[in-house]
XYZ file of C-alpha atoms in Angstrom:
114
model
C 113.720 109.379 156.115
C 114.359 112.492 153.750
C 113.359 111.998 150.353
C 116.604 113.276 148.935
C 117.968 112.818 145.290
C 121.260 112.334 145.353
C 123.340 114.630 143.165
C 124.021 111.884 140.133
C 120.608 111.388 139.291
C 120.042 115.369 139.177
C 122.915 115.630 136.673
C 121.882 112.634 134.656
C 118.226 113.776 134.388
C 119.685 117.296 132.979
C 122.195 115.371 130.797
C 119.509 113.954 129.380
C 117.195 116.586 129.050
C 119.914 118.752 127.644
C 120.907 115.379 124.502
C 117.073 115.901 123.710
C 116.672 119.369 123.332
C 119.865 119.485 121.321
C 118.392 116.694 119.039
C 115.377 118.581 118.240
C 116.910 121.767 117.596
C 119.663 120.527 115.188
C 118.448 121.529 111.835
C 117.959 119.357 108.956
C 119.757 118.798 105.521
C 116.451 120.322 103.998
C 116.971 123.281 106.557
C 121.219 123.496 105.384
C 120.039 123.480 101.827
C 117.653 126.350 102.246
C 120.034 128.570 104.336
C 122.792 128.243 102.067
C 120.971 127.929 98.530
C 117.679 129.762 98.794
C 116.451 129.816 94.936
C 117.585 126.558 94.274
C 114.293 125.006 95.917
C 112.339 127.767 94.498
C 113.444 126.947 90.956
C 113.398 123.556 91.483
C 109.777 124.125 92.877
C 108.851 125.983 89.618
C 110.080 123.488 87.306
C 108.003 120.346 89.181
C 105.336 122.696 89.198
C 105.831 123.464 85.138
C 106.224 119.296 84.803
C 103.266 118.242 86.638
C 101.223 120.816 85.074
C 101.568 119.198 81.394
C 100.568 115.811 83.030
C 97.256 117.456 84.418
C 94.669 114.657 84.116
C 96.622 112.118 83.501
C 98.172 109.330 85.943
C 101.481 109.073 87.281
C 103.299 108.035 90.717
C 104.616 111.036 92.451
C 107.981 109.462 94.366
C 107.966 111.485 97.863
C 110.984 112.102 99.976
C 109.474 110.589 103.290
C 106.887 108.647 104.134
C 103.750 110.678 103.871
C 101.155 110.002 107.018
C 98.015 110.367 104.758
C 99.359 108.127 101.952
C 101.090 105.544 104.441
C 103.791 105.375 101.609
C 107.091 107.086 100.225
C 104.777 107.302 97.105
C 101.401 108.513 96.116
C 100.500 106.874 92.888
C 97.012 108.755 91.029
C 95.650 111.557 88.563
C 97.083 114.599 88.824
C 93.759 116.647 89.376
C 95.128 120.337 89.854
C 98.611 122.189 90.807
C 99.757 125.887 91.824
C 103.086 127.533 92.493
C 103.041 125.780 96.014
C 100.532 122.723 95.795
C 99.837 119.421 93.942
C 96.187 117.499 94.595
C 96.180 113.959 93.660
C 92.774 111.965 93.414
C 94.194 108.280 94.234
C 92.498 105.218 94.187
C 92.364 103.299 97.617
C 91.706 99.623 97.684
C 88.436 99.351 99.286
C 88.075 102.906 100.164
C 87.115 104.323 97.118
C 88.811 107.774 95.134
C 90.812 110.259 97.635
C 92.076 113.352 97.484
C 95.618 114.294 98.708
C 97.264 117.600 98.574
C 101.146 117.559 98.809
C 103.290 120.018 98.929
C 105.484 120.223 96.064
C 108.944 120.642 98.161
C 108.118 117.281 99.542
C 107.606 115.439 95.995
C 111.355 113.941 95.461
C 110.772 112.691 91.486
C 107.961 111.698 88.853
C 107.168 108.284 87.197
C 104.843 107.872 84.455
């Protein structure tokens, strides 16, 4: 007996293939935004940047707008330790595993809470 795949199966298995590729290629709202307002995230960078500079040192809970993989959390709650033009480092306290650092980009930060 041939090992033959009939012709439905072929066409499914490129459907498919074709649904995925076109999933992962569509580009996001944060990608949209970008393309059609470029200096709105770079002013809006600036002005986090500006905000979380005068709370240097202190604590606060930086609200982020996905769940961060380091943090395990859609907020990183800590003392703000330093910050640049692109960057925020946070040293948080862990239960049981002591101070960490986390550096988060500031594009990703969605709001502040004291």
């Amino acid at each position: 007996m041939d090992s033959f795949i009939p012709f439905g199966y072929t066409m499914a298995i490129l459907i498919f293939g074709f649904v995925i590729y076109l999933v992962l290629s569509m580009p996001t709202k944060r990608d949209l935004r970008k393309a059609t307002r470029p200096d709105a995230e770079a002013r809006r960078s600036a002005g986090l940047a500006a905000e979380l500079r005068a709370r240097k040192g202190a604590r606060c809970r930086l609200l982020l707008d996905e769940v961060h993989f380091v943090a395990n959390s859609s907020q990183i709650e800590g003392v703000v330790e330093d910050v640049d033009d692109e960057w925020v480092l946070v040293r948080t306290m862990g239960s049981g595993q002591g101070a960490r650092l986390v550096a988060m980009r500031l594009e990703r930060i969605a709001g502040i809470e004291e």
